[in-house]
Amino acid sequence: MTDADQARDQVREDAVETALGKLDLDTKTRLLAGQDMWSLPAVPAIGLGSLVMSDGPVGVRGVRWSADDPSVALPSPTALAAAWDPGLARRAGRLLAQEARRKGVHVLLAPTVNLHRSPLGGRHFECYSEDPYLTGVVGSGYVNGVQDGGVGTTVKHFVGNDAETERFTVDSVIAPRPLREMYLAPFEAIVAHARPWGIMTAYNRVNGTTMTEHQYLVNEVLRAEWGFDGCNVSDWMAARSTTGGILGGLDVAMPGPTTVHGPALAAAVRAGEVPESAVDTAVRNVLRLAARVGLLEGAPAVVTEPPAPLDGQALACELATRGFVLVRNEDGALPLDAGAGRTVALFGAAARDARVLGGGSATVFPERVVSPLDGLTAALPEGALTFTVGADPSDELTPAGQGFTLRAVCRDASGAVLGEGTLPSGQVQWIGDDLPAGAAYETMASIEVTGSFVPRENGEHAFGTRGLGAFTLAVGGEVLWEGVQEMGSEADPFEAFFGAPSERARTVLTEGEPVAVSLTYQVPDMSALPLKAVMFSLLHLGPRRDPDELIAEAAEAARAADTAVVVVATTERVESEGFDRKDLALPGRQDDLVRAVAAANPNTVVVVNAGSPVELPWREEVAAVLLTWFPGQEGGAALADVLLGDAEPGGRLPTTWPAALADAPVTEVVPVDGRLEYREGLLTGYRAYEARGVRPAYPFGHGLGYTDWAYESLEATPDTVRVRLTNTGSRPGREVVQVYLAPLADRAERPASWLAAFAGVEAGPGESVEAVIPLPARAFEIWDEDTRGWQRIGGAYEVRASRSHTDTRLTVTLDL
């Protein structure tokens, strides 16, 4: 920090102390509790504005579950990590800060820096990597970027929330050394290199203590040891104890209006159960956050002039291409030859209806989505592209989407309209005050999802509902179903509470002919609920055709084309927040589709639209495999650029891609008696593959570009690695130089090797470039469980300059 920065910091601290001194106990405790789903209360008497938070991390949704104010949708965090570029992550963060300011949001609830401990983790698309160092570097770039724009972050989920099963109650049992070296490491790095203004404590317990009450990890490690001076916000509904939370270092309990803080905390202070000094400490942290984002009078905001505006569409497209990982490219199948007369046959339901982001709290509603079909149609000459579905990954009803134009109409008991609003899909998800203007829980008697549907296909269409309560479903003015969905006995608590998707009726519709649709929901009495919410969905499934017939059609189309491109994908029922995966198989008949197309056309390219690893049993049978993750709103445009060679696929794998689930080193994500034991210690991801001698489908760090590189020289000191390399190909390119350390005579029970540092370099054809890569001191250290401190391990190390964890190009011995 500069002297001027320190001076402004002191002004803010003085303003915080002045404001704190003017508050009574009840007002102080009110500041430590959400006033609603997304904000903290204003206190005009001290010049404090209301602080507003919003979900991220790929976009800024704002406080409404609505597409009325669209959000830029960037690629998933795993895709961002695949770029291996903290500078790019910083630019992404600046764009999100720009979006947040536009929407009146002061704090973005991101980034997620839990690790890819197991490929079965259902929310891994929202995390960066299996490697703590890469996670910390990318996360630091992201946080710096958001805060460059004057918007706060909450680095999450602190800590041990690496799976979704029983996440509200699970006890993650992690030994001190892996806890420090693996799971705490990204948080520590971000605190050191980005000074985040917030952190979010997780639902789970760690070694027996709930994270929102974890005095050791929050007060002693995060604050005292690392120097974190930001605000600690609970995950939503994670705070369980008034005294446990405040004494365990929790500042803000979300959401409101009823939480374990607020009046309950004031009562605990008056009863002598909590010292008021603990409340003052938490309020200081809240006021400091408010001061940093410019909400406290007398305190200068950290950022008074935001960075230059960024073009959201352009950056979303750049991020996508930089994150695409080309894992196979036999005989230079890519980029495609798009010369005159060349034809491309495109396949897969996800090519038409792209899955651009993961589900759950990461959901945003972009202004536009470019599918692979859209992108290639725009990029190729007229008549060069054909599309055939081939296989659909889902045969389940999903919220009404393509072809539907819907709004929600809220009425009182007399039928009078109270308010209405547009819907991005058939899903209604209103929590707290997120209601259409004029509507209120106290007066709403019914909500009608109504509008029109233009079918894309002739045939029998299925309609259904999801949610608990009384419904009336009508299509074309005819009531097709009326009934009540009671709470079920589903094993999944989410489905037990919100109801499983249920088919209610089928009706024959004609392609292109609009039809009226309506689903009316009777609103129950919610007066006794601490947090009021309405959640239900109108569901739809298009006509089903014989799967074998679809695959046969695809094979015929592939045979007639010069190149076949198959887009395979996961679905929200397979990969999303709230549950872990049961296997790594692609849903539906997609594997059969790929095999049939590849048998018909040897020049078959497969695009994998998934947030985390899936099994690719046909990978040796196709010409090329391109991983696009969840590529954001511009994914189709980016795909066309990469397939046609206008952009190079810039990604490298941030997580190991197993050949099969049986090869994955960690598959335990289901707690036993409430405990999830991290028995593997330090051996997750590539560390475990190397220890076990198992060859994955594609190793950590792997990724091909459109040029070649010769690694020519390597020099290493304890502080710096220098690698000289030359672009030996025919076009410009970018290379990620990865530095791994391997102790030659290990005496500290470490993995055989680990990522120590990396750098990206660019060069034109025939050009040479030198990568100068600082080596962090922590790369040579371990956590000593006896001394409860970091210990530097001397001795001889092999320093490896590599293209991936298993592709070492140069080595040198370093004596420490």
PDB file of C-alpha atoms in Angstrom, residues 163-260:
ATOM      1  CA  ALA A 163     -19.192 -31.628  -1.756  1.00  0.00           C
ATOM      2  CA  GLU A 164     -22.940 -31.035  -1.662  1.00  0.00           C
ATOM      3  CA  THR A 165     -24.361 -34.129   0.049  1.00  0.00           C
ATOM      4  CA  GLU A 166     -25.703 -33.184   3.491  1.00  0.00           C
ATOM      5  CA  ARG A 167     -23.885 -29.866   3.116  1.00  0.00           C
ATOM      6  CA  PHE A 168     -26.008 -28.166   5.778  1.00  0.00           C
ATOM      7  CA  THR A 169     -24.856 -30.545   8.513  1.00  0.00           C
ATOM      8  CA  VAL A 170     -21.877 -32.606   7.316  1.00  0.00           C
ATOM      9  CA  ASP A 171     -18.738 -32.676   9.445  1.00  0.00           C
ATOM     10  CA  SER A 172     -15.707 -32.468   7.129  1.00  0.00           C
ATOM     11  CA  VAL A 173     -12.984 -34.282   9.052  1.00  0.00           C
ATOM     12  CA  ILE A 174      -9.654 -32.958   7.787  1.00  0.00           C
ATOM     13  CA  ALA A 175      -6.255 -33.469   9.406  1.00  0.00           C
ATOM     14  CA  PRO A 176      -4.288 -30.279  10.193  1.00  0.00           C
ATOM     15  CA  ARG A 177      -1.727 -30.670   7.440  1.00  0.00           C
ATOM     16  CA  PRO A 178      -4.064 -31.185   4.443  1.00  0.00           C
ATOM     17  CA  LEU A 179      -6.385 -28.575   5.933  1.00  0.00           C
ATOM     18  CA  ARG A 180      -3.559 -26.032   5.820  1.00  0.00           C
ATOM     19  CA  GLU A 181      -1.735 -27.103   2.660  1.00  0.00           C
ATOM     20  CA  MET A 182      -4.815 -27.837   0.545  1.00  0.00           C
ATOM     21  CA  TYR A 183      -8.174 -26.487   1.679  1.00  0.00           C
ATOM     22  CA  LEU A 184      -7.203 -23.315   3.556  1.00  0.00           C
ATOM     23  CA  ALA A 185      -4.404 -22.475   1.121  1.00  0.00           C
ATOM     24  CA  PRO A 186      -6.520 -20.680  -1.533  1.00  0.00           C
ATOM     25  CA  PHE A 187      -8.205 -18.541   1.126  1.00  0.00           C
ATOM     26  CA  GLU A 188      -4.830 -17.675   2.664  1.00  0.00           C
ATOM     27  CA  ALA A 189      -3.375 -16.737  -0.738  1.00  0.00           C
ATOM     28  CA  ILE A 190      -6.319 -14.474  -1.566  1.00  0.00           C
ATOM     29  CA  VAL A 191      -6.119 -12.738   1.814  1.00  0.00           C
ATOM     30  CA  ALA A 192      -2.404 -12.148   1.204  1.00  0.00           C
ATOM     31  CA  HIS A 193      -2.578 -11.043  -2.442  1.00  0.00           C
ATOM     32  CA  ALA A 194      -6.012  -9.438  -2.812  1.00  0.00           C
ATOM     33  CA  ARG A 195      -7.003  -8.277   0.689  1.00  0.00           C
ATOM     34  CA  PRO A 196     -10.670  -9.260   0.222  1.00  0.00           C
ATOM     35  CA  TRP A 197     -13.316  -7.131   1.889  1.00  0.00           C
ATOM     36  CA  GLY A 198     -15.460 -10.131   2.784  1.00  0.00           C
ATOM     37  CA  ILE A 199     -15.549 -13.860   3.360  1.00  0.00           C
ATOM     38  CA  MET A 200     -18.453 -16.286   3.568  1.00  0.00           C
ATOM     39  CA  THR A 201     -18.478 -19.040   6.161  1.00  0.00           C
ATOM     40  CA  ALA A 202     -19.953 -22.341   5.046  1.00  0.00           C
ATOM     41  CA  TYR A 203     -22.858 -24.517   6.161  1.00  0.00           C
ATOM     42  CA  ASN A 204     -20.730 -27.482   7.138  1.00  0.00           C
ATOM     43  CA  ARG A 205     -18.724 -28.318  10.207  1.00  0.00           C
ATOM     44  CA  VAL A 206     -14.962 -28.841  10.181  1.00  0.00           C
ATOM     45  CA  ASN A 207     -13.565 -31.276  12.730  1.00  0.00           C
ATOM     46  CA  GLY A 208     -16.706 -31.069  14.813  1.00  0.00           C
ATOM     47  CA  THR A 209     -17.370 -27.312  14.850  1.00  0.00           C
ATOM     48  CA  THR A 210     -19.872 -25.483  12.642  1.00  0.00           C
ATOM     49  CA  MET A 211     -18.029 -23.034  10.390  1.00  0.00           C
ATOM     50  CA  THR A 212     -20.247 -20.090  11.356  1.00  0.00           C
ATOM     51  CA  GLU A 213     -19.082 -20.697  14.940  1.00  0.00           C
ATOM     52  CA  HIS A 214     -15.487 -21.777  14.309  1.00  0.00           C
ATOM     53  CA  GLN A 215     -13.522 -19.568  16.665  1.00  0.00           C
ATOM     54  CA  TYR A 216     -10.197 -21.224  15.846  1.00  0.00           C
ATOM     55  CA  LEU A 217     -10.406 -21.045  12.061  1.00  0.00           C
ATOM     56  CA  VAL A 218     -12.090 -17.625  11.907  1.00  0.00           C
ATOM     57  CA  ASN A 219     -10.695 -15.648  14.841  1.00  0.00           C
ATOM     58  CA  GLU A 220      -7.308 -17.281  15.269  1.00  0.00           C
ATOM     59  CA  VAL A 221      -6.346 -18.328  11.740  1.00  0.00           C
ATOM     60  CA  LEU A 222      -8.246 -16.072   9.320  1.00  0.00           C
ATOM     61  CA  ARG A 223      -8.068 -12.874  11.370  1.00  0.00           C
ATOM     62  CA  ALA A 224      -5.182 -13.077  13.825  1.00  0.00           C
ATOM     63  CA  GLU A 225      -2.735 -15.141  11.776  1.00  0.00           C
ATOM     64  CA  TRP A 226      -3.524 -13.998   8.231  1.00  0.00           C
ATOM     65  CA  GLY A 227      -4.594 -10.438   9.045  1.00  0.00           C
ATOM     66  CA  PHE A 228      -8.030 -10.534   7.399  1.00  0.00           C
ATOM     67  CA  ASP A 229      -9.859  -7.305   8.305  1.00  0.00           C
ATOM     68  CA  GLY A 230     -13.014  -7.748   6.239  1.00  0.00           C
ATOM     69  CA  CYS A 231     -16.574  -8.790   7.010  1.00  0.00           C
ATOM     70  CA  ASN A 232     -17.559 -12.416   7.695  1.00  0.00           C
ATOM     71  CA  VAL A 233     -21.001 -13.183   6.214  1.00  0.00           C
ATOM     72  CA  SER A 234     -22.773 -16.484   6.781  1.00  0.00           C
ATOM     73  CA  ASP A 235     -23.913 -18.610   3.918  1.00  0.00           C
ATOM     74  CA  TRP A 236     -27.659 -18.175   3.561  1.00  0.00           C
ATOM     75  CA  MET A 237     -29.389 -19.744   6.604  1.00  0.00           C
ATOM     76  CA  ALA A 238     -26.104 -21.242   7.833  1.00  0.00           C
ATOM     77  CA  ALA A 239     -26.031 -19.315  11.143  1.00  0.00           C
ATOM     78  CA  ARG A 240     -27.560 -21.480  13.870  1.00  0.00           C
ATOM     79  CA  SER A 241     -26.478 -20.043  17.214  1.00  0.00           C
ATOM     80  CA  THR A 242     -26.627 -16.506  18.561  1.00  0.00           C
ATOM     81  CA  THR A 243     -23.802 -16.866  21.059  1.00  0.00           C
ATOM     82  CA  GLY A 244     -21.842 -19.426  19.038  1.00  0.00           C
ATOM     83  CA  GLY A 245     -21.895 -17.243  15.933  1.00  0.00           C
ATOM     84  CA  ILE A 246     -20.845 -13.917  17.439  1.00  0.00           C
ATOM     85  CA  LEU A 247     -18.178 -15.485  19.661  1.00  0.00           C
ATOM     86  CA  GLY A 248     -16.986 -17.604  16.738  1.00  0.00           C
ATOM     87  CA  GLY A 249     -16.273 -14.542  14.614  1.00  0.00           C
ATOM     88  CA  LEU A 250     -19.455 -14.333  12.542  1.00  0.00           C
ATOM     89  CA  ASP A 251     -20.305 -10.727  11.703  1.00  0.00           C
ATOM     90  CA  VAL A 252     -23.465 -10.922   9.583  1.00  0.00           C
ATOM     91  CA  ALA A 253     -26.172 -13.596   9.672  1.00  0.00           C
ATOM     92  CA  MET A 254     -28.063 -13.815   6.370  1.00  0.00           C
ATOM     93  CA  PRO A 255     -30.751 -13.632   5.196  1.00  0.00           C
ATOM     94  CA  GLY A 256     -33.284 -11.570   7.143  1.00  0.00           C
ATOM     95  CA  PRO A 257     -35.528 -10.421   8.521  1.00  0.00           C
ATOM     96  CA  THR A 258     -35.374 -13.157  11.188  1.00  0.00           C
ATOM     97  CA  THR A 259     -31.877 -14.378  12.075  1.00  0.00           C
ATOM     98  CA  VAL A 260     -29.845 -15.470  15.107  1.00  0.00           C
TER      99      VAL A 260
END
